Amino acid sequence: MSPALFIDALQAELQRTKYGQSPPELYDPIEYIMSLGGKRMRPLLTLMAAYLFTDDWKKAVRPALAVEVFHNFTLMHDDIMDQAPLRRGQPTVHEKWNHNIAILSGDVMLVKAHELLLDVDADKLKPVMARFSRTAAEVCEGQQMDMNFETRWDVTEAEYIGMIRLKTSVLLGYALELGGLIGGGDEATNAHLYEGGVNIGIGFQLKDDLLDVYGDPAKFGKQVGGDIIANKKTFLLIEALEQATGSLKDELTDWLTRTEFDKAEKVQAVTTIYDQLGIRQITEGRINGYFAQGFANFDQINADSARKDFLLQFTRQLIERES
Amino acid sequence: MSPALFIDALQAELQRTKYGQSPPELYDPIEYIMSLGGKRMRPLLTLMAAYLFTDDWKKAVRPALAVEVFHNFTLMHDDIMDQAPLRRGQPTVHEKWNHNIAILSGDVMLVKAHELLLDVDADKLKPVMARFSRTAAEVCEGQQMDMNFETRWDVTEAEYIGMIRLKTSVLLGYALELGGLIGGGDEATNAHLYEGGVNIGIGFQLKDDLLDVYGDPAKFGKQVGGDIIANKKTFLLIEALEQATGSLKDELTDWLTRTEFDKAEKVQAVTTIYDQLGIRQITEGRINGYFAQGFANFDQINADSARKDFLLQFTRQLIERES
């Protein structure tokens, strides 16, 4: 078994799937955003989780695609709310078309995600759909919390972790649980898959925050320091706001409130404050903690050990990313 | 059996149902829009259709509510797209909160609609969900077509009927079909319920267009002529644009292109043009045709005749509305 088999099956399904034809203003944006690429890690995790329990993992391909479609729906709507001009280096849907089209195409994507999920064995349909509904609502809750945090300067670490858990991590958990449900994992195992996915997901998002500041510019792909320039409330900034006192606190607050500044200068100054507060080490500690917890969850999975190793290896590659 | 029983059961479920708690910015708008009222005709049709085949119609109450939640989701998002300030005389969600909240609350409503639908017997789940997915996508297609029509002056009657079929009528069809599926109607009967609902729905929307111009101001509830003032592309206007020639065409075009005008004068002038073209009679003819077709579909329903009469009577009340 090779990961390439999963990737190929998923790509073939992506190619084959038509979301609709008419009116084109509604469906072209779906084709567009789905064609922008991405790591496809959620559907790949679904396939690997299904493979833990069955050779017939291909029956998980369409439901796996549902998770990817849902993820891209959230990107399309989040980009409107964040007024983001670019997504994966290309114009966002609301920029390339308009706001109304981005709202409505996203709505149809959410419908289509549910529809793709229907393609599971009859006895699995109820839990697959019920867990998806729960997860989808939680992702929206996380997005609302993220928006609420924008105007607050007293967000705690615990609140931030709670937000990213909902906004990004429960979907990774669901992707794995879905594979377990379809493949035939026992109830406890599917719960471990879910919790493992959530913990890996939290670590993954914290690493995203970390790389924005401490990533290798040659590998990162985005502008290092982008979050600092935009005053984005990342784990690093929240931690720094919690830790800083005295003149460091004043200096940090000063940079956060300046309306005119040299971007490189701000990135360097805030990074220096982070360095002085040991934010990098604190963040790396949290990341490693969540990753370790995730692997501990996976350890509890009741499945063939060679197949488990396959999932563990893929997950390790994911978390070692530098972009 | 009395319609009040259905209404009471539905109201009780509306009261009992909690969509979520936190964050309040996400869930308060759902409580708000659901509390604004409305005729609740879609869920009532679901209950009446279920009652055609079973005394245990109460098992259709939560799925019926799903249809009402979905309908209100479309109102919340349509109001953003149409920049509507009011809904049922109250501020729209994007006005009372903001655009982002209206997008995201609507997204959760769409998720919750799917979730409420899960509460059906296991053997009905797949068709209930699959038909809902199809219908929900079609409603979005209709909304996109409606937006596309805004900038076109050559919309044909057939295109307009196709648009309202998708935007408003298929959901009435689905509401009835859903009751049939849950209650245990045979396949042909459920198809007749669906088609009947679609035809009644088209007639209903055309009557909406008609009442805006020819409704009794004392009964209509809204400002008579509102569509004329806004150049809204209704059946009447599309028909008038198709029928008018010579000086009448010039006069109509003149009123449509004026940027400054006395509202009452415009309403009266355009209504006079409609009168001269016989638009009222043409529209009434179409309305009666769709209603007749809908009742012909209902005639094919294989169910106890007393229970059928009950549905027919309710439908007759619906279509005789004057507001």
mmCIF file of C-alpha atoms in Angstrom, chain B residues 7-172:
data_model
loop_
_atom_site.group_PDB
_atom_site.id
_atom_site.type_symbol
_atom_site.label_atom_id
_atom_site.label_comp_id
_atom_site.label_asym_id
_atom_site.label_seq_id
_atom_site.Cartn_x
_atom_site.Cartn_y
_atom_site.Cartn_z
ATOM 1 C CA ILE B 7 -50.425 24.235 14.082
ATOM 2 C CA ASP B 8 -50.184 23.571 17.811
ATOM 3 C CA ALA B 9 -47.760 20.673 17.361
ATOM 4 C CA LEU B 10 -45.600 22.790 15.096
ATOM 5 C CA GLN B 11 -45.646 25.790 17.444
ATOM 6 C CA ALA B 12 -44.686 23.566 20.365
ATOM 7 C CA GLU B 13 -41.741 22.181 18.383
ATOM 8 C CA LEU B 14 -40.710 25.703 17.337
ATOM 9 C CA GLN B 15 -40.724 26.715 21.004
ATOM 10 C CA ARG B 16 -38.873 23.607 22.154
ATOM 11 C CA THR B 17 -36.139 23.641 19.517
ATOM 12 C CA LYS B 18 -32.875 25.253 20.524
ATOM 13 C CA TYR B 19 -30.434 25.835 17.689
ATOM 14 C CA GLY B 20 -27.428 26.458 19.904
ATOM 15 C CA GLN B 21 -26.175 28.693 22.686
ATOM 16 C CA SER B 22 -22.716 30.006 22.087
ATOM 17 C CA PRO B 23 -21.483 32.254 20.670
ATOM 18 C CA PRO B 24 -24.745 34.231 20.934
ATOM 19 C CA GLU B 25 -23.881 36.293 17.816
ATOM 20 C CA LEU B 26 -24.262 33.057 15.853
ATOM 21 C CA TYR B 27 -27.473 31.697 17.360
ATOM 22 C CA ASP B 28 -29.479 34.776 18.412
ATOM 23 C CA PRO B 29 -30.166 35.723 14.764
ATOM 24 C CA ILE B 30 -31.634 32.254 14.202
ATOM 25 C CA GLU B 31 -34.009 32.623 17.157
ATOM 26 C CA TYR B 32 -34.820 36.107 15.863
ATOM 27 C CA ILE B 33 -35.711 35.237 12.285
ATOM 28 C CA MET B 34 -37.620 32.125 13.351
ATOM 29 C CA SER B 35 -39.645 34.287 15.742
ATOM 30 C CA LEU B 36 -40.717 36.749 13.053
ATOM 31 C CA GLY B 37 -43.571 34.447 12.145
ATOM 32 C CA GLY B 38 -44.955 33.786 8.706
ATOM 33 C CA LYS B 39 -47.678 31.441 7.533
ATOM 34 C CA ARG B 40 -45.624 28.286 8.267
ATOM 35 C CA MET B 41 -47.352 26.806 5.256
ATOM 36 C CA ARG B 42 -44.448 24.565 4.255
ATOM 37 C CA PRO B 43 -44.233 22.602 7.518
ATOM 38 C CA LEU B 44 -48.032 22.489 7.759
ATOM 39 C CA LEU B 45 -48.137 20.936 4.291
ATOM 40 C CA THR B 46 -45.594 18.348 5.432
ATOM 41 C CA LEU B 47 -47.783 17.402 8.395
ATOM 42 C CA MET B 48 -50.937 17.217 6.271
ATOM 43 C CA ALA B 49 -49.175 15.061 3.704
ATOM 44 C CA ALA B 50 -47.943 12.712 6.438
ATOM 45 C CA TYR B 51 -51.477 12.549 7.896
ATOM 46 C CA LEU B 52 -52.729 11.288 4.515
ATOM 47 C CA PHE B 53 -51.084 7.955 5.307
ATOM 48 C CA THR B 54 -50.668 7.674 9.064
ATOM 49 C CA ASP B 55 -52.198 8.667 12.384
ATOM 50 C CA ASP B 56 -48.648 8.980 13.658
ATOM 51 C CA TRP B 57 -48.151 12.271 11.813
ATOM 52 C CA LYS B 58 -46.323 13.707 14.834
ATOM 53 C CA LYS B 59 -43.167 11.921 13.758
ATOM 54 C CA ALA B 60 -43.119 14.378 10.854
ATOM 55 C CA VAL B 61 -42.978 17.444 13.113
ATOM 56 C CA ARG B 62 -39.204 17.767 13.429
ATOM 57 C CA PRO B 63 -38.542 17.093 9.737
ATOM 58 C CA ALA B 64 -41.311 19.603 8.950
ATOM 59 C CA LEU B 65 -39.492 22.149 11.065
ATOM 60 C CA ALA B 66 -36.353 21.412 9.011
ATOM 61 C CA VAL B 67 -38.170 22.718 5.935
ATOM 62 C CA GLU B 68 -39.171 25.898 7.796
ATOM 63 C CA VAL B 69 -35.601 26.398 9.053
ATOM 64 C CA PHE B 70 -34.274 25.944 5.527
ATOM 65 C CA HIS B 71 -36.840 28.435 4.198
ATOM 66 C CA ASN B 72 -35.776 30.988 6.794
ATOM 67 C CA PHE B 73 -32.111 30.360 5.975
ATOM 68 C CA THR B 74 -32.863 31.329 2.370
ATOM 69 C CA LEU B 75 -34.621 34.490 3.593
ATOM 70 C CA MET B 76 -31.625 35.459 5.749
ATOM 71 C CA HIS B 77 -29.131 35.074 2.881
ATOM 72 C CA ASP B 78 -31.456 36.479 0.204
ATOM 73 C CA ASP B 79 -31.959 39.585 2.346
ATOM 74 C CA ILE B 80 -28.196 40.166 2.343
ATOM 75 C CA MET B 81 -28.017 39.741 -1.421
ATOM 76 C CA ASP B 82 -31.046 41.969 -2.014
ATOM 77 C CA GLN B 83 -29.822 44.524 0.573
ATOM 78 C CA ALA B 84 -33.307 44.376 2.098
ATOM 79 C CA PRO B 85 -33.719 46.527 5.214
ATOM 80 C CA LEU B 86 -36.910 44.860 6.467
ATOM 81 C CA ARG B 87 -38.319 41.345 6.743
ATOM 82 C CA ARG B 88 -41.898 40.969 7.943
ATOM 83 C CA GLY B 89 -41.753 44.613 9.068
ATOM 84 C CA GLN B 90 -38.704 44.075 11.288
ATOM 85 C CA PRO B 91 -35.015 44.819 10.627
ATOM 86 C CA THR B 92 -33.277 42.090 8.634
ATOM 87 C CA VAL B 93 -30.482 40.156 10.343
ATOM 88 C CA HIS B 94 -27.681 41.894 8.415
ATOM 89 C CA GLU B 95 -29.168 45.267 9.451
ATOM 90 C CA LYS B 96 -29.785 44.346 13.100
ATOM 91 C CA TRP B 97 -26.391 42.620 13.457
ATOM 92 C CA ASN B 98 -24.073 42.806 10.430
ATOM 93 C CA HIS B 99 -23.315 41.149 7.097
ATOM 94 C CA ASN B 100 -20.801 38.647 8.422
ATOM 95 C CA ILE B 101 -23.134 37.480 11.158
ATOM 96 C CA ALA B 102 -25.962 37.112 8.646
ATOM 97 C CA ILE B 103 -23.730 34.987 6.407
ATOM 98 C CA LEU B 104 -22.528 32.753 9.214
ATOM 99 C CA SER B 105 -25.856 32.408 11.058
ATOM 100 C CA GLY B 106 -27.436 31.453 7.761
ATOM 101 C CA ASP B 107 -24.743 28.824 7.236
ATOM 102 C CA VAL B 108 -25.527 27.287 10.619
ATOM 103 C CA MET B 109 -29.246 27.340 9.813
ATOM 104 C CA LEU B 110 -28.534 25.329 6.673
ATOM 105 C CA VAL B 111 -26.584 22.832 8.784
ATOM 106 C CA LYS B 112 -29.392 22.693 11.372
ATOM 107 C CA ALA B 113 -32.002 22.098 8.672
ATOM 108 C CA HIS B 114 -30.090 19.000 7.613
ATOM 109 C CA GLU B 115 -29.744 17.933 11.242
ATOM 110 C CA LEU B 116 -33.481 18.229 11.967
ATOM 111 C CA LEU B 117 -34.182 16.064 8.923
ATOM 112 C CA LEU B 118 -32.146 13.211 10.414
ATOM 113 C CA ASP B 119 -35.051 12.524 12.770
ATOM 114 C CA VAL B 120 -36.859 10.109 10.431
ATOM 115 C CA ASP B 121 -37.143 6.323 10.394
ATOM 116 C CA ALA B 122 -33.848 4.725 9.325
ATOM 117 C CA ASP B 123 -35.297 3.275 6.116
ATOM 118 C CA LYS B 124 -36.492 6.730 5.016
ATOM 119 C CA LEU B 125 -33.304 8.630 5.745
ATOM 120 C CA LYS B 126 -31.563 8.237 2.391
ATOM 121 C CA PRO B 127 -34.471 9.368 0.168
ATOM 122 C CA VAL B 128 -35.414 12.158 2.602
ATOM 123 C CA MET B 129 -31.867 13.534 2.555
ATOM 124 C CA ALA B 130 -31.196 12.959 -1.135
ATOM 125 C CA ARG B 131 -34.383 14.699 -2.223
ATOM 126 C CA PHE B 132 -33.629 17.540 0.185
ATOM 127 C CA SER B 133 -30.125 18.023 -1.239
ATOM 128 C CA ARG B 134 -31.526 18.204 -4.730
ATOM 129 C CA THR B 135 -34.208 20.680 -3.679
ATOM 130 C CA ALA B 136 -31.850 22.880 -1.672
ATOM 131 C CA ALA B 137 -29.430 23.145 -4.604
ATOM 132 C CA GLU B 138 -32.310 24.031 -6.911
ATOM 133 C CA VAL B 139 -33.483 26.805 -4.585
ATOM 134 C CA CYS B 140 -29.983 28.314 -4.792
ATOM 135 C CA GLU B 141 -30.048 27.955 -8.577
ATOM 136 C CA GLY B 142 -33.344 29.853 -8.649
ATOM 137 C CA GLN B 143 -31.934 32.647 -6.504
ATOM 138 C CA GLN B 144 -28.931 32.971 -8.844
ATOM 139 C CA MET B 145 -31.237 33.096 -11.872
ATOM 140 C CA ASP B 146 -33.308 35.788 -10.147
ATOM 141 C CA MET B 147 -30.147 37.869 -9.607
ATOM 142 C CA ASN B 148 -29.103 37.312 -13.226
ATOM 143 C CA PHE B 149 -32.495 38.556 -14.411
ATOM 144 C CA GLU B 150 -32.020 41.896 -12.614
ATOM 145 C CA THR B 151 -29.732 43.188 -15.349
ATOM 146 C CA ARG B 152 -31.645 41.725 -18.282
ATOM 147 C CA TRP B 153 -34.638 43.241 -20.109
ATOM 148 C CA ASP B 154 -35.297 40.282 -22.390
ATOM 149 C CA VAL B 155 -36.372 37.679 -19.815
ATOM 150 C CA THR B 156 -39.044 35.463 -21.350
ATOM 151 C CA GLU B 157 -42.155 34.182 -19.606
ATOM 152 C CA ALA B 158 -40.756 30.644 -19.802
ATOM 153 C CA GLU B 159 -37.483 31.734 -18.197
ATOM 154 C CA TYR B 160 -39.370 33.522 -15.434
ATOM 155 C CA ILE B 161 -41.555 30.505 -14.692
ATOM 156 C CA GLY B 162 -38.416 28.335 -14.676
ATOM 157 C CA MET B 163 -36.827 30.680 -12.166
ATOM 158 C CA ILE B 164 -39.739 30.823 -9.706
ATOM 159 C CA ARG B 165 -40.174 27.075 -10.038
ATOM 160 C CA LEU B 166 -36.670 26.648 -8.631
ATOM 161 C CA LYS B 167 -36.522 29.613 -6.276
ATOM 162 C CA THR B 168 -39.822 29.047 -4.479
ATOM 163 C CA SER B 169 -41.920 26.172 -5.805
ATOM 164 C CA VAL B 170 -39.715 23.089 -5.519
ATOM 165 C CA LEU B 171 -39.539 23.630 -1.756
ATOM 166 C CA LEU B 172 -43.342 23.495 -1.515
#
